[in-house]
Tab-separated table of C-alpha atoms in Angstrom:
chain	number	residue	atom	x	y	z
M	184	UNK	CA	18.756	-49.579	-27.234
M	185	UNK	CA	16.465	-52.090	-29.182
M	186	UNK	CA	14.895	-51.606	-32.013
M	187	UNK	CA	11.079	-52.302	-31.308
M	188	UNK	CA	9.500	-54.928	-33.602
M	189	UNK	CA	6.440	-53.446	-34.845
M	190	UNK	CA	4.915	-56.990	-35.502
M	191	UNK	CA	4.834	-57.734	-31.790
M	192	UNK	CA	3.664	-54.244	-31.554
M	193	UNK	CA	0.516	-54.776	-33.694
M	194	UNK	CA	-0.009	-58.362	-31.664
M	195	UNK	CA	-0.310	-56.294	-28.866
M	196	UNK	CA	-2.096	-53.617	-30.032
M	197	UNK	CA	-4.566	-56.727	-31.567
M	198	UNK	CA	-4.487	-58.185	-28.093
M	199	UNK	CA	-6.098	-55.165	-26.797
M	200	UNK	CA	-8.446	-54.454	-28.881
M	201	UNK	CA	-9.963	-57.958	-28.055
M	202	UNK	CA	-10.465	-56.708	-24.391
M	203	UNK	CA	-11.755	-53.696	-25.886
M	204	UNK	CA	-14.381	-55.006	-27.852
M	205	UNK	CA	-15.316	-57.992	-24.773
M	206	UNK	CA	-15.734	-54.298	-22.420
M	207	UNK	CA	-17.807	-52.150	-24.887
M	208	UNK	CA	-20.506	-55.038	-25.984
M	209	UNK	CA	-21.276	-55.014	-22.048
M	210	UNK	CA	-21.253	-51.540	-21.959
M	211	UNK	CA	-23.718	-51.687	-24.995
M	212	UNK	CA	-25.657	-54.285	-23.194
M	213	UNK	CA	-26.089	-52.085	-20.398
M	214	UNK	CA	-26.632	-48.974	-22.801
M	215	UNK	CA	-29.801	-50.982	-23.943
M	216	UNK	CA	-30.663	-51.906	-20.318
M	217	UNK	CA	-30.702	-47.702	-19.265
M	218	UNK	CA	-33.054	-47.248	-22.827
M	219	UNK	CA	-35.403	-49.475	-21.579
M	220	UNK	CA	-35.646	-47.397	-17.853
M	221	UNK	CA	-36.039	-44.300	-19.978
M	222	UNK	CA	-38.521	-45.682	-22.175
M	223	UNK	CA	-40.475	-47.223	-19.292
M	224	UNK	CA	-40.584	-43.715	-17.377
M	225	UNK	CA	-40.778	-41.047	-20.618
M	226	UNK	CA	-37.471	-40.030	-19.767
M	227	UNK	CA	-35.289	-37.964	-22.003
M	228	UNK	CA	-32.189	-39.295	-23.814
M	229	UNK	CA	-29.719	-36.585	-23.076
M	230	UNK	CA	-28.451	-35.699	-19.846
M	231	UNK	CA	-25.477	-33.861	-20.807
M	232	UNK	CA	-24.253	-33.549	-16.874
M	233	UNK	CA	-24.145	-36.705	-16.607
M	234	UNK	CA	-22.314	-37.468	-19.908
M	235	UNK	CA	-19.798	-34.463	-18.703
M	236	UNK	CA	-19.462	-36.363	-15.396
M	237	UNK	CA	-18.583	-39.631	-16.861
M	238	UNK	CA	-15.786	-38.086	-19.262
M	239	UNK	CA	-14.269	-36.618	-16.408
M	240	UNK	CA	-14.396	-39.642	-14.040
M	241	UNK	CA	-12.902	-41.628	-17.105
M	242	UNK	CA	-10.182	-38.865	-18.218
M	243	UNK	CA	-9.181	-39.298	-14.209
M	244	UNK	CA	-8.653	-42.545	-13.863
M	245	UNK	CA	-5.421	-41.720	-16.275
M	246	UNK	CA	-1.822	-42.533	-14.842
M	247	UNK	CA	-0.304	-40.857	-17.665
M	248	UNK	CA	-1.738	-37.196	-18.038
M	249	UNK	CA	-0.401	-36.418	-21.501
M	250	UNK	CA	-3.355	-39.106	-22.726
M	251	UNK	CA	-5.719	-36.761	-21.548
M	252	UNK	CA	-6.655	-34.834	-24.353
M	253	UNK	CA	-6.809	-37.843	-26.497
M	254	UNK	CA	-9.026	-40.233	-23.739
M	255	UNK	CA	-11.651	-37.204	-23.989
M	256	UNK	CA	-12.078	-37.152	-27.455
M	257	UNK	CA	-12.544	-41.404	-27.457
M	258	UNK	CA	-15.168	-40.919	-24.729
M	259	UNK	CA	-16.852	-38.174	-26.408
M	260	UNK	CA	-17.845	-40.187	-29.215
M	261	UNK	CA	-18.663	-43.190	-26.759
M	262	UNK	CA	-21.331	-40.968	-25.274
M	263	UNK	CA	-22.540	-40.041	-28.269
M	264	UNK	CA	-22.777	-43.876	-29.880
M	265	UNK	CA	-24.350	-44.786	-26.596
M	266	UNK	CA	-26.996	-41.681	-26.968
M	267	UNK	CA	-27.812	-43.083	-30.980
M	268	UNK	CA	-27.959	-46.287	-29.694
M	269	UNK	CA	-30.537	-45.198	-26.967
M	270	UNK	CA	-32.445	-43.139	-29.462
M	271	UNK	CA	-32.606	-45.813	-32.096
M	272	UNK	CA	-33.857	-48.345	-29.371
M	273	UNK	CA	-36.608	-45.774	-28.533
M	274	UNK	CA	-37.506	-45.142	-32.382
M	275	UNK	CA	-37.748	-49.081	-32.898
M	276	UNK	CA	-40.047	-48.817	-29.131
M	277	UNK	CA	-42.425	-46.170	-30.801
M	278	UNK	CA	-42.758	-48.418	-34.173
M	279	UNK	CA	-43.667	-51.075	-32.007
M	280	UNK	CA	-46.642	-49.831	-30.522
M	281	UNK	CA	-48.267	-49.257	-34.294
M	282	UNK	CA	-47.150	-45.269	-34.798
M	283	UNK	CA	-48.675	-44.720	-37.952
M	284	UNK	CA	-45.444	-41.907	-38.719
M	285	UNK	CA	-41.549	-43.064	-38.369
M	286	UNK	CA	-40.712	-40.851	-35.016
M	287	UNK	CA	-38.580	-37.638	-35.713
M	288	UNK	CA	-35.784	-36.169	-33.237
M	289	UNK	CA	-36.685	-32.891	-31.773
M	290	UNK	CA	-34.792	-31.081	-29.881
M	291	UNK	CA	-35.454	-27.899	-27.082
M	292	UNK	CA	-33.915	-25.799	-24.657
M	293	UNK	CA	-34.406	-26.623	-21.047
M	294	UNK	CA	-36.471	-29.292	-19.074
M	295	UNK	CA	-39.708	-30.935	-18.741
M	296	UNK	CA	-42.173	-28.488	-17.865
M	297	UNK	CA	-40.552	-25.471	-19.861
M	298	UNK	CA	-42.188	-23.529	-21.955
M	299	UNK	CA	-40.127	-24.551	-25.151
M	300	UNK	CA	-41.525	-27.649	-24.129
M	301	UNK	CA	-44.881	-26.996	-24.033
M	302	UNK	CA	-44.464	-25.513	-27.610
M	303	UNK	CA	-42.819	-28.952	-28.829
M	304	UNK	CA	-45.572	-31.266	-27.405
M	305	UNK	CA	-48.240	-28.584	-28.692
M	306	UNK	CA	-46.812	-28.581	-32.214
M	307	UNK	CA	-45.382	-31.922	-32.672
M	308	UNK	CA	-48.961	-33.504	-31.170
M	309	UNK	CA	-49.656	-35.727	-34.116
M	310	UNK	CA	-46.494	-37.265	-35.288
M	311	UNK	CA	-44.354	-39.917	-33.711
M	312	UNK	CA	-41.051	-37.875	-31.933
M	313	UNK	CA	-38.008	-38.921	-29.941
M	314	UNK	CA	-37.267	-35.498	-27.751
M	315	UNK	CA	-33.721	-34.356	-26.411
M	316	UNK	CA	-33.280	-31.659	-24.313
M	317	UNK	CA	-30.321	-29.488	-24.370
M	318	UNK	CA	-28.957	-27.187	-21.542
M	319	UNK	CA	-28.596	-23.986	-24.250
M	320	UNK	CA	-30.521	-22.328	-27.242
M	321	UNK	CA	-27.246	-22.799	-29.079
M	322	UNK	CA	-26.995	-26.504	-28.269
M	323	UNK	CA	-29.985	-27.003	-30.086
M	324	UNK	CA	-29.116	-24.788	-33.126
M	325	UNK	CA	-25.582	-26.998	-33.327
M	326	UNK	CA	-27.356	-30.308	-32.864
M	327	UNK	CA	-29.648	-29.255	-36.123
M	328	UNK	CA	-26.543	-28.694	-38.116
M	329	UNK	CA	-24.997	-32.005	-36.840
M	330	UNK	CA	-28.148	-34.170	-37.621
M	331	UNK	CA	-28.304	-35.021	-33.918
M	332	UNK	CA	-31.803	-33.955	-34.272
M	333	UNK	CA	-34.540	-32.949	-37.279
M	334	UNK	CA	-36.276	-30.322	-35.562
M	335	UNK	CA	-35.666	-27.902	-33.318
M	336	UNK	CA	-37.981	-25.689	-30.983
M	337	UNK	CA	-36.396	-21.924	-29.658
M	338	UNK	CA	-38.520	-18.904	-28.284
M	339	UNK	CA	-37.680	-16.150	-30.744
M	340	UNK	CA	-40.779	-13.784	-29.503
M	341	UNK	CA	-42.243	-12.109	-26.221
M	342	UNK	CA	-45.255	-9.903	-26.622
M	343	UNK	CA	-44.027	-8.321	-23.191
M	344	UNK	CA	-40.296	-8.094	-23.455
M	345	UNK	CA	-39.610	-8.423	-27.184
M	346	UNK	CA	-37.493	-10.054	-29.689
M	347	UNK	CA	-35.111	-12.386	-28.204
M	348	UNK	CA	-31.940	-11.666	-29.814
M	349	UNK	CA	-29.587	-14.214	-29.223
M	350	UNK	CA	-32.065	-16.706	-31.048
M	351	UNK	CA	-31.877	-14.490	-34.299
M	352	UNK	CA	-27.856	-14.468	-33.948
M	353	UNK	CA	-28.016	-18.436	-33.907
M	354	UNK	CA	-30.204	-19.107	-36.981
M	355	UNK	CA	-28.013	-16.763	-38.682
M	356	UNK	CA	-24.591	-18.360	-37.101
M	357	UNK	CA	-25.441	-21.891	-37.802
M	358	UNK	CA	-27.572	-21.278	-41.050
M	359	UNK	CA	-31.017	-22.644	-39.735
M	360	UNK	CA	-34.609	-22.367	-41.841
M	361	UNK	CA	-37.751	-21.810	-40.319
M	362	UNK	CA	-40.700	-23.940	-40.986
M	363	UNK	CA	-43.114	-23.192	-38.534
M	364	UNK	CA	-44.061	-21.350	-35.356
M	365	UNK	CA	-46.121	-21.970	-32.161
M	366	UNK	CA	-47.338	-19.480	-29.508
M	367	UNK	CA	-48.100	-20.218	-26.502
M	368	UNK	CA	-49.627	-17.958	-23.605
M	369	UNK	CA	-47.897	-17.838	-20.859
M	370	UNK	CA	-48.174	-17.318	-17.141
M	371	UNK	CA	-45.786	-16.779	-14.502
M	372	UNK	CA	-45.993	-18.054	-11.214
M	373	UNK	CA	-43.840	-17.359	-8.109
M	374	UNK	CA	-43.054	-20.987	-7.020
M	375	UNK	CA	-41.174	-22.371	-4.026
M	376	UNK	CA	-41.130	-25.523	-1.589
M	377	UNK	CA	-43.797	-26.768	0.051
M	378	UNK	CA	-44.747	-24.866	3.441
M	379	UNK	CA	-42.230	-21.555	2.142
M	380	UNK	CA	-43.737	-18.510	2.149
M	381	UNK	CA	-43.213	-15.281	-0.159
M	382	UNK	CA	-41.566	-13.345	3.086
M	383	UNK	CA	-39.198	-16.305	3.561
M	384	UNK	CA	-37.872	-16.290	0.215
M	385	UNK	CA	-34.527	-14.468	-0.333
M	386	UNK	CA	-33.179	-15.550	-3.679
M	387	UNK	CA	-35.418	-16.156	-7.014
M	388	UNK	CA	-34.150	-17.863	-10.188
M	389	UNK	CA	-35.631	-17.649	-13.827
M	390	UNK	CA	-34.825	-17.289	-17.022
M	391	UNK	CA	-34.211	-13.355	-17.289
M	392	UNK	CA	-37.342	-13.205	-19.670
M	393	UNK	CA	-39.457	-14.916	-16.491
M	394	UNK	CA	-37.590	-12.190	-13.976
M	395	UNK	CA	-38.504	-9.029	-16.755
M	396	UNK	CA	-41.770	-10.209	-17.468
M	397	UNK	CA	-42.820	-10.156	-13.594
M	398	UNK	CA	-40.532	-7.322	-12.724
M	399	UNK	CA	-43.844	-5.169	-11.347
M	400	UNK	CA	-44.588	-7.701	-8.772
M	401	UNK	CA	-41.224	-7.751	-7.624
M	402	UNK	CA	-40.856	-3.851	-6.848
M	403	UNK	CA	-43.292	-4.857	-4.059
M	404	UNK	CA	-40.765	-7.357	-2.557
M	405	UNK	CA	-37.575	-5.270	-2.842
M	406	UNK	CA	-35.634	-7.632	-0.582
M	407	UNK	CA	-35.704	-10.701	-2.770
M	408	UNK	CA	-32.806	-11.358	-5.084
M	409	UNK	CA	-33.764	-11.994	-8.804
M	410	UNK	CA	-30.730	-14.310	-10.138
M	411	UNK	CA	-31.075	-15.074	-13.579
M	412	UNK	CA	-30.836	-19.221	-14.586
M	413	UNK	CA	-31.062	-21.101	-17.687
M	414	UNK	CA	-34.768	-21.131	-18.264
M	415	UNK	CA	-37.739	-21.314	-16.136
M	416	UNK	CA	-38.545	-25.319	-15.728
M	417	UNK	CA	-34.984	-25.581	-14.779
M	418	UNK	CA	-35.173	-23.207	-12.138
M	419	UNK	CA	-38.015	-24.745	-10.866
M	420	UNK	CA	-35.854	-28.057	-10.886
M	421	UNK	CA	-33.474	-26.662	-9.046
M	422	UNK	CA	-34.717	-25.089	-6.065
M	423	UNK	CA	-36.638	-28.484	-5.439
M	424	UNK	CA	-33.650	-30.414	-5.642
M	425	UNK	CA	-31.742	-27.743	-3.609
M	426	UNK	CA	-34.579	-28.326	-0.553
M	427	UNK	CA	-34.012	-24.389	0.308
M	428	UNK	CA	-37.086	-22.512	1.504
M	429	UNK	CA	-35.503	-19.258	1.143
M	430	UNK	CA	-35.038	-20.227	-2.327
M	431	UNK	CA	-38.108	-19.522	-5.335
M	432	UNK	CA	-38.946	-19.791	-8.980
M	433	UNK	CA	-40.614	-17.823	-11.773
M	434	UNK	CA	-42.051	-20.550	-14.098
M	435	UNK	CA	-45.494	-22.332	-14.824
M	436	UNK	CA	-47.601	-24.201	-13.081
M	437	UNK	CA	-46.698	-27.035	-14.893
M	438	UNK	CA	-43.269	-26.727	-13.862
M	439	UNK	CA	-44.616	-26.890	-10.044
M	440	UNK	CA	-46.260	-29.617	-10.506
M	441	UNK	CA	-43.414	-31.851	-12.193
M	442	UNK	CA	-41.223	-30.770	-9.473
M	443	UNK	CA	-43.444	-30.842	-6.819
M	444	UNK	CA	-43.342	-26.799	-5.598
M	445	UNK	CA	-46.188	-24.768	-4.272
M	446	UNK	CA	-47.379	-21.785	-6.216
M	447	UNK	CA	-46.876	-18.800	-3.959
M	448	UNK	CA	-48.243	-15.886	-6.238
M	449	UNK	CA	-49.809	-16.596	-9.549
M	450	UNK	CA	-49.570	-14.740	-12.739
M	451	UNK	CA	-47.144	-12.575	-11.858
M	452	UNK	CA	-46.397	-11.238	-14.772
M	453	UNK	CA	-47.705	-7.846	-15.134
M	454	UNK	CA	-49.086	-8.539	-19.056
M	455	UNK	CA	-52.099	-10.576	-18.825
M	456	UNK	CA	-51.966	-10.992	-22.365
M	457	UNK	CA	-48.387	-12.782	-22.015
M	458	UNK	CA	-47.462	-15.136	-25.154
M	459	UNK	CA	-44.277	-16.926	-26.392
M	460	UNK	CA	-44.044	-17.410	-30.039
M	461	UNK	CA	-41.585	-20.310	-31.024
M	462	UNK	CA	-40.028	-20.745	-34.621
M	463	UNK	CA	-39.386	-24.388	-35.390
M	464	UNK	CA	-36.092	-24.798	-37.057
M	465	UNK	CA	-34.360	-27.344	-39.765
M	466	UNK	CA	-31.452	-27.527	-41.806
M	467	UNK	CA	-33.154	-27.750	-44.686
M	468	UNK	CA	-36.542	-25.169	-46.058
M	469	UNK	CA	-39.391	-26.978	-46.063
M	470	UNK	CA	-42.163	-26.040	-48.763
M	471	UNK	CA	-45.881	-25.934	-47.761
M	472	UNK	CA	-48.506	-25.312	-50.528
M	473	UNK	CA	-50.540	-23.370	-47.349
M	474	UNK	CA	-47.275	-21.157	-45.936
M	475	UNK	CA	-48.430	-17.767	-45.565
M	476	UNK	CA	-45.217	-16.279	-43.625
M	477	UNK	CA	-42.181	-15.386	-44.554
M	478	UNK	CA	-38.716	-14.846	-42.466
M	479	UNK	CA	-36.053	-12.097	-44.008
M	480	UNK	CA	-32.825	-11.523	-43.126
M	481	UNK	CA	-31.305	-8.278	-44.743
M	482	UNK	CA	-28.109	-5.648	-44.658
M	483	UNK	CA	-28.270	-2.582	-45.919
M	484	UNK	CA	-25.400	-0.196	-47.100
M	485	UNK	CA	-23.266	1.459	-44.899
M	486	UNK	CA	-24.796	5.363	-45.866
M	487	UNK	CA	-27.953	7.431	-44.923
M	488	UNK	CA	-31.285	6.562	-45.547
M	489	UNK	CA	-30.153	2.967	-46.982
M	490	UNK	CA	-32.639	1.307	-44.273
M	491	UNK	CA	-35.711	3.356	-45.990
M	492	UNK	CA	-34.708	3.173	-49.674
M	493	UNK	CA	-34.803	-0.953	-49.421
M	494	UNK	CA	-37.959	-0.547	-46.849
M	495	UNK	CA	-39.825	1.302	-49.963
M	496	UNK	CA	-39.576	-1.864	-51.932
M	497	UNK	CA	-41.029	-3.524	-49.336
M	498	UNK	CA	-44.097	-1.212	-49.445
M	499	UNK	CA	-44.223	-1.062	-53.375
M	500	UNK	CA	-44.360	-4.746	-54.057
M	501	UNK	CA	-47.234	-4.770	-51.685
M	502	UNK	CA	-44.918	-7.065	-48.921
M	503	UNK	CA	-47.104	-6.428	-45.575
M	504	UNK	CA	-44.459	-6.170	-42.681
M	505	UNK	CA	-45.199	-7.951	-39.466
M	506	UNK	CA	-42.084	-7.204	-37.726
M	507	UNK	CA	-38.314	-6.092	-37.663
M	508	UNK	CA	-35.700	-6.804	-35.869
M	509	UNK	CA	-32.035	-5.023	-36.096
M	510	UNK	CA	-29.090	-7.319	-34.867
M	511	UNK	CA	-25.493	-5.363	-35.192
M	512	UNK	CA	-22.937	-7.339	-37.540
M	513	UNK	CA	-19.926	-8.719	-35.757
M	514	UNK	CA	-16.959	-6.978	-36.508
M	515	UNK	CA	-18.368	-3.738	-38.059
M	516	UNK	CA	-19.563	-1.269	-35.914
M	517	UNK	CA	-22.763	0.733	-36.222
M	518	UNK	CA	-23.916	-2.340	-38.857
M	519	UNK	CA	-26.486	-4.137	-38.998
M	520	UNK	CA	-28.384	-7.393	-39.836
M	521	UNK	CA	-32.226	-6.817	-40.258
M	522	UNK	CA	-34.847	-9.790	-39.580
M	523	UNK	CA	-38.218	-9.107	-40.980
M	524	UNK	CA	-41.491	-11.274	-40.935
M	525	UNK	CA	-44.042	-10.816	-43.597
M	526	UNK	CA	-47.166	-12.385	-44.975
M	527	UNK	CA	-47.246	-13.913	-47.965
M	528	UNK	CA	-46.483	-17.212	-50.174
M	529	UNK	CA	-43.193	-17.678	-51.829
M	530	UNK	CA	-45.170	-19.459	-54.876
M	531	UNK	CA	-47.101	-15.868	-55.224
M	532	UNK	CA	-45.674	-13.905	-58.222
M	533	UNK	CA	-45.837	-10.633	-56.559
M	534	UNK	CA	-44.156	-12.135	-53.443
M	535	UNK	CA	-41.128	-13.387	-55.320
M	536	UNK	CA	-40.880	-10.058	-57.568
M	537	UNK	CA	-41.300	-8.266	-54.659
M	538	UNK	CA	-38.649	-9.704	-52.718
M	539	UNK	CA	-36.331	-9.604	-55.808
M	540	UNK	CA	-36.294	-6.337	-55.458
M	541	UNK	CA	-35.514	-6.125	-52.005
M	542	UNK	CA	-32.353	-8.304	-52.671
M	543	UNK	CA	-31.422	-6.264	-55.532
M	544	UNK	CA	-31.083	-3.238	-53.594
M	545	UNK	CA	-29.543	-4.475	-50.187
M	546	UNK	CA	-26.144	-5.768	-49.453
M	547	UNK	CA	-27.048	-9.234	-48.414
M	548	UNK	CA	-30.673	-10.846	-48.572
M	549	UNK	CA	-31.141	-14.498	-47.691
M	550	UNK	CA	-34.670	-15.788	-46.820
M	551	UNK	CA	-35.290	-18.244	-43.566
M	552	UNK	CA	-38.039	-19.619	-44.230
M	553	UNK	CA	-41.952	-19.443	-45.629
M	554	UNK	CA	-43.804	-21.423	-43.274
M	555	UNK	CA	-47.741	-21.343	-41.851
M	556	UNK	CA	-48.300	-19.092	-38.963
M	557	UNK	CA	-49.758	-19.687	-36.146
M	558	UNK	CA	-52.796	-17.965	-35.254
M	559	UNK	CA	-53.645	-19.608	-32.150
């Protein structure tokens, strides 16, 4: 057998890359081409099905499978160039039309119309932003800690249904800070397709905060089936795209109007007094002369009455408790993380004494974030 000559080898490897380079500048031209729809129609830079669906088509077209493994990891980072490139054609777009602020990347959880997006274009309404979207709450957690985005905009809070917990799990898991929060009231509608009727419908999808939150009005239509989905924009997405009239929605009115859905039954949910609070979260604290909340995250020791003795401290540096949340410690049964929101200023003396001593007498301490509160 014959030795291969690793000169020609390289020639031909060189040869290749030539074509290489030649097929991704017209891919890049076209990449600037689909920025410029995008821009034109405020469309969002992500669409992570469609990024999945290219990957796959590509990985595919492979005669030899064993390159498989390898082709996916090339055409994951194509997608992602291609998604910088799109977002740093949209920054230099927003700079262009005299944005007094360089735009930030913020990031939520679900679709247009969404609550978490509400929150976003409430609390980001004066600065210059790109926005992504992302399919998952921990999509957006993971895409702060990669720098894909600045900012990022999770529900943490339900006045009807409570803490949810997989959002405290995440800022924990990926080390996130919280500097801010935005609540926003919320109303759930029963939505479905133009002409459908509430005794038509025999599936509804929400996120399962939508489906508790409304669960009274549904005892009255025991025949419908509640099917939990990613949030509730994106259920209202997909039963217009899915042209079912058996098929409904919990989400907002906004929601119905993007997607074009008639609102069956209006606030549905059986708290009229229904709010969201969102934390805004960063990789890095942020320090605001004005902050006058504080996020805690604390573990106590494993023995009786280890919760109260570090709770006391709480009380005797005058800390004024807003809430507490227990999340169990992976690993270790029947231990927990607590997260606890309190007023106060981390530049305040008795604040920082106070909170001393809470650290001094728990088994881990670490503080999220001091931040201003929303009192809207």
């Amino acid at each position: 057998m014959t030795e291969p000559d690793l000169t020609k080898l390289r020639q031909e490897i060189d040869r290749l890359d030539s074509i290489l380079v030649e097929a991704l500048e017209q891919r890049m031209d076209v990449v600037r081409q689909v920025a410029a729809y995008k821009d034109a129609r405020n469309m969002q830079v992500l669409d992570r099905e469609r990024e999945n669906q290219v990957i796959a088509k590509t990985v595919g077209q492979l005669k030899n499978p064993a390159y498989a493994p390898h082709m996916q990891r090339i055409m994951e980072k194509i997608m992602e160039t291609s998604r910088n490139m799109q977002i740093d054609i949209l920054a230099a777009n927003i700079k262009k039309k005299n944005q007094k602020a360089d735009p930030v990347r913020v990031g939520y959880q679900g679709v247009r119309g969404s609550f978490s997006h509400q929150a976003l274009e409430d609390y980001f309404a004066d600065i210059a932003k790109v926005e992504m979207n992302f399919v998952h709450f921990e999509d957006v957690a993971a895409a702060i800690k990669n720098h894909e985005i600045k900012y990022g905009v999770l529900p943490i809070e339900n006045s009807s249904t409570g803490g949810i917990t997989e959002v405290y799990d995440l800022i924990r898991k990926y080390d996130c800070h919280i500097v801010g929060e935005k609540i926003i009231k919320v109303d759930q509608n029963l939505l479905g397709l133009p002409g459908a009727s509430i005794d038509g419908l025999k599936q509804v999808y929400s996120h399962p905060q939508g489906l508790e939150q409304s669960r009274e009005f549904f005892k009255k239509h025991p025949a419908i089936e509640l099917i939990p989905f990613f949030n509730t924009a994106r259920s209202a997405q997909m039963v217009s795209e899915s042209g079912d009239p058996a098929k409904g929605a919990v989400a907002s009115r906004q929601a119905a109007k993007l997607y074009g859905l008639d609102i069956l039954a209006e606030n549905i949910n059986y708290n009229s007094a229904n709010h969201t609070r969102f934390i805004i979260i960063a990789d890095q604290p942020e320090h605001r002369p004005d902050a006058d909340k504080i996020t805690v995250v604390i573990a106590t020791q494993h023995e009786p009455g280890s919760l109260y003795k570090v709770l006391q401290h709480f009380y005797n540096g005058g800390l004024n408790m807003l809430n507490l949340e227990s999340r169990p410690m992976e690993g270790r049964s029947w231990e927990y993380f607590f997260h606890i929101d309190l007023t106060g200023n981390l530049e305040d003396p008795k604040v920082r004494k106070g909170l001393q001593d809470v650290a001094e007498y728990s088994a881990y301490c670490k503080i999220l974030g001091n931040y201003v509160s929303d009192r809207s």
